[in-house]
Structures are given as structure tokens and as C-alpha cells.
mmCIF file of C-alpha atoms in Angstrom:
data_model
loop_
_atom_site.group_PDB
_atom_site.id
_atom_site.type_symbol
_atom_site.label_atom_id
_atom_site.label_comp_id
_atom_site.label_asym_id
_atom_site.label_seq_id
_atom_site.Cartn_x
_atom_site.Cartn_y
_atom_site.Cartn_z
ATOM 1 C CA UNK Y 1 42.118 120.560 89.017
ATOM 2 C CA UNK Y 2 42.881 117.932 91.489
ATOM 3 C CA UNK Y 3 40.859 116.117 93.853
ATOM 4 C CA UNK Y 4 40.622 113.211 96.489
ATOM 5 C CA UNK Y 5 38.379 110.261 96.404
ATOM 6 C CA UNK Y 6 37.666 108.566 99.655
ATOM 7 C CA UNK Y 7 35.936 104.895 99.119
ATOM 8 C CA UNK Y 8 33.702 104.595 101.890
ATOM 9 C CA UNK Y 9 32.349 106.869 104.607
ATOM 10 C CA UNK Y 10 32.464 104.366 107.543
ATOM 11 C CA UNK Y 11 34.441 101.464 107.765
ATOM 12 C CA UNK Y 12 34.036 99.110 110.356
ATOM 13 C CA UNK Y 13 36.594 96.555 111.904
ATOM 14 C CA UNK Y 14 37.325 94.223 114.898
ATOM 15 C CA UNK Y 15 40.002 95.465 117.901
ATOM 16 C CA UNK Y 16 43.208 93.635 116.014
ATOM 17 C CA UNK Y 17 41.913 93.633 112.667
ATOM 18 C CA UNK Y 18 43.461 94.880 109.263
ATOM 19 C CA UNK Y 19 42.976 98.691 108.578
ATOM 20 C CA UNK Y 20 42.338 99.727 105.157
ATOM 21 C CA UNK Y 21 41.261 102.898 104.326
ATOM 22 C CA UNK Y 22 41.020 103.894 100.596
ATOM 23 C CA UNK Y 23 42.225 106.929 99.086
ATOM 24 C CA UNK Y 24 42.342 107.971 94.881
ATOM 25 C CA UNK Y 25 43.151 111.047 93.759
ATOM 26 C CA UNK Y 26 43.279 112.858 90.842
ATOM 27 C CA UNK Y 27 46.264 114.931 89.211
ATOM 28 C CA UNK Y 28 48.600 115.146 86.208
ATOM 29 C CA UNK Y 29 51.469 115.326 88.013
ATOM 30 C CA UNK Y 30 53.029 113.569 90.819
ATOM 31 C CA UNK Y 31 51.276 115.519 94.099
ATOM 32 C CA UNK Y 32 52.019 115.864 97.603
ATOM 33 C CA UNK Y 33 50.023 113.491 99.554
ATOM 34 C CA UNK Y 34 49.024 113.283 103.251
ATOM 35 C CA UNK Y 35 46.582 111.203 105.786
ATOM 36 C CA UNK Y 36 45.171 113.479 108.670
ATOM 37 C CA UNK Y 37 42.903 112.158 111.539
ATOM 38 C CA UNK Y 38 40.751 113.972 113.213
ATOM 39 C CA UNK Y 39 39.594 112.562 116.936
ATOM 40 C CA UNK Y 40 36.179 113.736 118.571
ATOM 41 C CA UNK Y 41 36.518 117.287 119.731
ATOM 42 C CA UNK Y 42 39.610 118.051 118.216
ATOM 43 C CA UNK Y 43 41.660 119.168 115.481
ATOM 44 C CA UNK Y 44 43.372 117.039 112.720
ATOM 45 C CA UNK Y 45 46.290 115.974 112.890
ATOM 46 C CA UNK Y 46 49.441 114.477 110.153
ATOM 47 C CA UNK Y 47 49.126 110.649 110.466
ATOM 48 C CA UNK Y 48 51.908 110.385 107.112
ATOM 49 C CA UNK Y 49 53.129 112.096 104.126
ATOM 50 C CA UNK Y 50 54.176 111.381 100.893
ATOM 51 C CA UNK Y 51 56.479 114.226 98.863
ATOM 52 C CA UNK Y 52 58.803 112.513 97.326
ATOM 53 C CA UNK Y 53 61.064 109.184 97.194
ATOM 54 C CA UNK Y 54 60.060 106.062 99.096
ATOM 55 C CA UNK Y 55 56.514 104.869 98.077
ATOM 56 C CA UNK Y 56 56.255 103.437 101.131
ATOM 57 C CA UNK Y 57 55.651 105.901 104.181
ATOM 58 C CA UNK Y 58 55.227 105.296 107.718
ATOM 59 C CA UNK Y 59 53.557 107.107 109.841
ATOM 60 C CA UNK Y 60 52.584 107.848 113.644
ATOM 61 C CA UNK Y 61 50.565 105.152 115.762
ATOM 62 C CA UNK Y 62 51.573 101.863 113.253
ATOM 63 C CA UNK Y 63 49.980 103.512 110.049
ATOM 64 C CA UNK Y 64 51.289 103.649 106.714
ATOM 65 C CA UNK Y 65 50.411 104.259 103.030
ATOM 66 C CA UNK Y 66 51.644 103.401 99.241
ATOM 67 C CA UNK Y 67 51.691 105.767 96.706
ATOM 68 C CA UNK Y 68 51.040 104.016 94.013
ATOM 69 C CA UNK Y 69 50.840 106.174 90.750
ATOM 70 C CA UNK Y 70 49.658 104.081 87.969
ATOM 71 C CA UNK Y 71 46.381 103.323 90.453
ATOM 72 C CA UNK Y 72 46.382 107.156 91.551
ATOM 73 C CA UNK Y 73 46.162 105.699 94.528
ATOM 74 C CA UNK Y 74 47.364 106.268 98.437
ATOM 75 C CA UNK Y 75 45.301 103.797 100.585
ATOM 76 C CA UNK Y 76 45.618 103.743 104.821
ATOM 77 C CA UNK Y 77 46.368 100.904 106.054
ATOM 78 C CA UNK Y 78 47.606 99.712 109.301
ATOM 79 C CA UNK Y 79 47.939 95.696 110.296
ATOM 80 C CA UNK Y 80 45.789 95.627 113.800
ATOM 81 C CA UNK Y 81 43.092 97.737 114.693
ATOM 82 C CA UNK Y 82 43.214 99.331 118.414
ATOM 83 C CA UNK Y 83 39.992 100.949 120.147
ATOM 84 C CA UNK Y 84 42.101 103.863 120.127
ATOM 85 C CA UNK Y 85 41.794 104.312 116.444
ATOM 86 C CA UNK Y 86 38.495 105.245 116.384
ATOM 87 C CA UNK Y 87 38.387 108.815 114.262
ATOM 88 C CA UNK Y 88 38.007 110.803 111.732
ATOM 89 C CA UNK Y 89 40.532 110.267 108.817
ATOM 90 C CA UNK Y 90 41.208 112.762 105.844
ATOM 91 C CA UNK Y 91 43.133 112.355 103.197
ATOM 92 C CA UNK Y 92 44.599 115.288 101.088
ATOM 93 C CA UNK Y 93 46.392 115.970 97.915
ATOM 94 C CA UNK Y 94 48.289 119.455 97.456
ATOM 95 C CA UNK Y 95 50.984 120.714 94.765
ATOM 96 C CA UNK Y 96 49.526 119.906 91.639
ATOM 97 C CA UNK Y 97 49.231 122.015 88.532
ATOM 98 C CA UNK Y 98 50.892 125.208 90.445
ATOM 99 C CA UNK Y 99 48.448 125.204 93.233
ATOM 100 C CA UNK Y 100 49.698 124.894 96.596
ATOM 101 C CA UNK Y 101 45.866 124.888 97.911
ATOM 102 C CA UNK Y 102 45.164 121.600 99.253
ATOM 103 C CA UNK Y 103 42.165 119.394 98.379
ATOM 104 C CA UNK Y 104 40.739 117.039 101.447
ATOM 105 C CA UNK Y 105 38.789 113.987 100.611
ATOM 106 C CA UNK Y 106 35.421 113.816 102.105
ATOM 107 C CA UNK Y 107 36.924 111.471 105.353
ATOM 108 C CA UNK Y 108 35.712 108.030 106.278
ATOM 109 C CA UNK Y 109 34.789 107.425 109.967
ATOM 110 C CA UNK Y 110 36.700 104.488 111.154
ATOM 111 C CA UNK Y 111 34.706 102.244 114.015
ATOM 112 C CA UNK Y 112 36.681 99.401 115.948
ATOM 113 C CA UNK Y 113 34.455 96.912 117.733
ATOM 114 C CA UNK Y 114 36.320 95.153 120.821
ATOM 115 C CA UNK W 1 53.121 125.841 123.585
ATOM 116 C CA UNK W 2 50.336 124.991 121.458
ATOM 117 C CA UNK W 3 51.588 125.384 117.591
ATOM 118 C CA UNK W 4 48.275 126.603 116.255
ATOM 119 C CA UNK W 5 45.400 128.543 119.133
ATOM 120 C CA UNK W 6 41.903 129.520 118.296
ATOM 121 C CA UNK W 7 39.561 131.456 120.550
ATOM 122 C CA UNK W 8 37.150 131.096 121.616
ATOM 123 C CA UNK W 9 36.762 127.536 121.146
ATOM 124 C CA UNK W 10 32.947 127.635 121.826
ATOM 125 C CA UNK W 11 30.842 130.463 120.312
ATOM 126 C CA UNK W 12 27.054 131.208 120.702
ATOM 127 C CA UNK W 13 25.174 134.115 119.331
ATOM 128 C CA UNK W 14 22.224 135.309 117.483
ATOM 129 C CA UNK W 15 21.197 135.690 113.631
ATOM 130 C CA UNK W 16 22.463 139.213 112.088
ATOM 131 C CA UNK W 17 25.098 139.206 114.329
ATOM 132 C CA UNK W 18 29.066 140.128 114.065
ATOM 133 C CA UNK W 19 31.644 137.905 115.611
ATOM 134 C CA UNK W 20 34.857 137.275 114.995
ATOM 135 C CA UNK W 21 37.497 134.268 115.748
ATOM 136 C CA UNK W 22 40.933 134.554 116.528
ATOM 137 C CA UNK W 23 43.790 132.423 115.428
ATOM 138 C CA UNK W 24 47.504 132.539 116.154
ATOM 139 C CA UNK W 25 50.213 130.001 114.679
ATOM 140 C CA UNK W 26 53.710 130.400 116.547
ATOM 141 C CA UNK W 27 55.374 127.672 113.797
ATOM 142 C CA UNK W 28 56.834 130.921 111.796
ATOM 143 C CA UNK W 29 54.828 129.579 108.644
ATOM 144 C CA UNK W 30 54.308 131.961 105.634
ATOM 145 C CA UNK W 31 50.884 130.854 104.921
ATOM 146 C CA UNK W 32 47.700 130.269 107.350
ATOM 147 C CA UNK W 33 44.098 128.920 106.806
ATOM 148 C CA UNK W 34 40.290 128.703 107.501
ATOM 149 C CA UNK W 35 38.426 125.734 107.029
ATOM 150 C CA UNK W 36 34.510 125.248 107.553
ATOM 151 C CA UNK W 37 33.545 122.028 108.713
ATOM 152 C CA UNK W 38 29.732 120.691 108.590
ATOM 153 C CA UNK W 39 27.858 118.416 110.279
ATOM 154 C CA UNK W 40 28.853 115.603 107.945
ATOM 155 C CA UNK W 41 32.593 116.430 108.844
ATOM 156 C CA UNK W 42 33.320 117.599 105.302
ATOM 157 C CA UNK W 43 35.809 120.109 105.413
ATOM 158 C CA UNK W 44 35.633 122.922 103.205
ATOM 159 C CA UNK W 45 38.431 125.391 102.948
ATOM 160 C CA UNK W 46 37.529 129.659 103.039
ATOM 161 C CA UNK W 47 41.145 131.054 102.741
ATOM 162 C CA UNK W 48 44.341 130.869 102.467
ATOM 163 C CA UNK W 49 46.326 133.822 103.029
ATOM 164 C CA UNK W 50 50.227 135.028 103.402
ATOM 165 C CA UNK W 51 51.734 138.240 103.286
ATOM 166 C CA UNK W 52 51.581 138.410 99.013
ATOM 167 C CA UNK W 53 48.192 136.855 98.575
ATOM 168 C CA UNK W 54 45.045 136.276 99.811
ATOM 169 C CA UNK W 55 42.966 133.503 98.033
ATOM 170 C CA UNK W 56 39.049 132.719 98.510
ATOM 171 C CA UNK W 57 36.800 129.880 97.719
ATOM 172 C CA UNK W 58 34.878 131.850 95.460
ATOM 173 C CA UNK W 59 31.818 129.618 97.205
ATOM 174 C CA UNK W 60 32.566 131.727 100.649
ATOM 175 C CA UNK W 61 30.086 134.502 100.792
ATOM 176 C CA UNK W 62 31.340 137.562 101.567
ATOM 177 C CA UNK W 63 30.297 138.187 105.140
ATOM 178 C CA UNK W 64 32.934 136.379 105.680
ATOM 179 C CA UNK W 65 36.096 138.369 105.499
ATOM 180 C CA UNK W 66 39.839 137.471 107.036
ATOM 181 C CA UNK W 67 41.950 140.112 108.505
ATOM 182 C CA UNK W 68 45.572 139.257 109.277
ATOM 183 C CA UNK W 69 47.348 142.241 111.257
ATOM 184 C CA UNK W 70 50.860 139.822 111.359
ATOM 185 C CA UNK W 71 52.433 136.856 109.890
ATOM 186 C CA UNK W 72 51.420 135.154 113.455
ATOM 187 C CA UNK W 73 47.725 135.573 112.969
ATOM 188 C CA UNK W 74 44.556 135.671 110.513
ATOM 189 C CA UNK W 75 41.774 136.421 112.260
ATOM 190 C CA UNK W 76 37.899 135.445 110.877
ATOM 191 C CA UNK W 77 35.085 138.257 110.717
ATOM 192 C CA UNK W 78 31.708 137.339 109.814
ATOM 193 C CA UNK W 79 29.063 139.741 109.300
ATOM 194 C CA UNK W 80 25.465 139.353 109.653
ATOM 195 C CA UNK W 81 25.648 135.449 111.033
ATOM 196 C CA UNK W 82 23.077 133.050 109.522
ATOM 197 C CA UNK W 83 21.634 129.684 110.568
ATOM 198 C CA UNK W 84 23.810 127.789 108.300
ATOM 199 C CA UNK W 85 26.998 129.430 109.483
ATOM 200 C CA UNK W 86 26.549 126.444 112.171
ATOM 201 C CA UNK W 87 29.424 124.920 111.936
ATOM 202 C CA UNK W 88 33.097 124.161 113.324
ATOM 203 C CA UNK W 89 35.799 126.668 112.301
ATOM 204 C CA UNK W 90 38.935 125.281 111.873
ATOM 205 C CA UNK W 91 42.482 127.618 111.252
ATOM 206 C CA UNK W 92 45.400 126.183 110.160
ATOM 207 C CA UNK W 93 49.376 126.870 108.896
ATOM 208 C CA UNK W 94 51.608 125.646 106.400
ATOM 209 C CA UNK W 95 54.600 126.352 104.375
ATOM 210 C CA UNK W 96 52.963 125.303 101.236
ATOM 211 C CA UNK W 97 52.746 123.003 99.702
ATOM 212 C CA UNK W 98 53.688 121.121 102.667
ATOM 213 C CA UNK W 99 51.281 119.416 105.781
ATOM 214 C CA UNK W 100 49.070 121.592 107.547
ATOM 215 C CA UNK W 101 49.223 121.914 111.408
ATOM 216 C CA UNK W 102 44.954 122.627 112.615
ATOM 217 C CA UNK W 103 44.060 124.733 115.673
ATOM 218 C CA UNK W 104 41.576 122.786 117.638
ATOM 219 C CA UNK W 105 38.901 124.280 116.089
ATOM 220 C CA UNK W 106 35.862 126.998 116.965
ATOM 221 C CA UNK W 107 32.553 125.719 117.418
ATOM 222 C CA UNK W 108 29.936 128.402 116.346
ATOM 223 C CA UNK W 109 26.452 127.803 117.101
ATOM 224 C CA UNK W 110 23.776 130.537 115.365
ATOM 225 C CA UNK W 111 20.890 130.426 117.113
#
């Protein structure tokens, strides 16, 4: 079975700070992986995905992520924080072991202090 | 045009009641969603549903039922609302295994 591992509930930076949200996940085989945020009152919403090729992905508003497999890992991070960031951010796994179902971490609440 | 609609978005009633939520995705996916989401923000997925199968957290009790009448839409029954059916109701679509796109979400309130 898979399943997502987010480090941290709330994080907490400073307006221009480094963003790093931690994700783990487990799976036996290489999985589809995504980063959804989820503002007050609304929906989530794709911030990045990883399916296949480039490690490295970049996503909307200056985030991006690693997959890195031999951590099982696909940390958030994004190099300066904006008040705007301030959300809800989930990150999912989906595709492993036959099953399309996805699995969302638990989400950590990200808080930017001017 | 919004990708995926839900209505109503707010939704206040009283225990033992029957309500039902609509949802309508106009992305031509093959496969469509309901999530529960707590207090806490955990999100817990109910369904997931296309034309050849319908699978359910087997943690969902069964007042809760989805009825899909198209490809387009998958509705949300609930039967005989409790307290802790509080909660936001989220649908969403895919073409699995691929991202999801989220409606923005049903609020229910059981009072």
C-alpha cells in the first residue's frame, strides 16, 4: 500500500524566506507524485507534478520539488516566501502497485510573517 | 467555465435528515471523486467512480451512497445525517492516475 508522510503540520517563515515543505512517501515502485494547495475557502489546487523524467519539476507561483528516490522523498520548496503563500499544502502519491487511487498526506499549514 | 461545480456550496440541516450534493466536471475525465475533509483539514477520500467501477473506502458508512446518472456528474446522497457528518465535501476529476482538478467544495453543517 502506499502512503504520504508530511513532516510537520505548520511551518512558519518570514515574507522572503526559504520554503521547505517536507514530503516522504512510501511505494515499491516509482509513483506519480503531486503538491496541491489548498487556500482558505477554497478548493485545492496542482502546485507541480512529478510522472516521469526530470527530477526536478517546476511548478506555478515559484515552487518546485525533487523527486528523489533513494530518500523516497519529494520535498516543497520555493526560495522566498510571499504573504500570498499562506495555505494549505497537500502532497499526494498515486499509481503504485496497480492502484490509480491517490493517497494525500495529512497537509502542513504554511504561515508567512511580514 | 468552472472545470469542476458543486452545489450548494453551503448546506445546513438537521440530524436524520437526507440531502444530497451535486457535482459536475466539464474536463471530459473518465473518473470523478468525493473527498471528506475534517476540521483538522485531513482529507479523506469516499469514492472514486467511472463508468466500469465504483470503488469505496470501506471506512465510508453506508448512508453515504454516490449516484452518477452521466460521465459529467456523480452526485453524493447521504441518508440519515449525523453530527459528525460536519464536514467539507469536496468532488473532484481525473484521468487516473493523473492530477486531480477539486470543485470548491460543500460545506455541510448537521445541526
Amino acid at each position: 500500500a502506499q502512503s504520504v508522510t508530511q513532516l510537520g503540520s505548520h511551518v512558519s517563515v518570514s515574507e522572503g524566506a526559504l520554503v521547505l515543505l517536507r514530503c516522504n512517501y512510501s511505494s515499491s515502485v516509482p509513483p506519480y507524485l503531486f503538491w496541491y494547495v489548498q487556500y482558505p475557502n477554497q478548493g485545492l489546487q496542482l502546485l507541480l507534478k512529478y510522472t516521469t523524467g526530470a527530477t526536478l519539476v517546476k511548478g506555478i507561483n515559484g515552487f518546485e520539488a525533487e523527486f528523489k528516490k533513494s530518500e523516497t522523498s519529494f520535498h516543497l520548496t520555493k526560495p522566498s516566501a510571499h504573504m500570498s503563500d499562506a495555505a494549505e499544502y497537500f502532497c499526494a502519491v498515486s499509481g503504485t502497485g496497480g492502484s490509480y487511487i491517490p493517497t494525500f498526506g495529512r497537509g502542513t499549514s504554511l504561515i508567512v510573517h511580514p | 467555465d468552472t472545470a469542476v461545480s458543486q452545489t450548494p456550496k453551503y448546506l445546513v440541516t438537521q440530524m436524520g435528515n437526507d440531502k444530497s450534493i451535486k457535482c459536475e466536471q466539464n474536463l471530459g475525465h473518465d473518473t470523478m471523486y468525493w473527498y471528506k475533509q475534517d476540521s483538522k483539514k485531513f482529507l479523506k477520500i469516499m469514492f472514486s467512480y467511472n463508468n466500469k467501477e465504483l470503488i469505496i473506502n470501506e471506512t465510508v458508512p453506508n448512508r453515504f451512497s454516490p449516484k452518477s446518472p452521466d460521465k459529467a456528474h456523480l452526485n453524493l446522497h447521504i441518508n440519515s445525517l449525523e453530527l459528525g457528518d460536519s464536514a467539507v465535501y469536496f468532488c473532484a476529476s481525473s484521468t487516473r492516475p493523473h492530477e486531480q482538478y477539486f470543485g470548491p467544495g460543500t460545506r455541510l453543517t448537521v445541526t
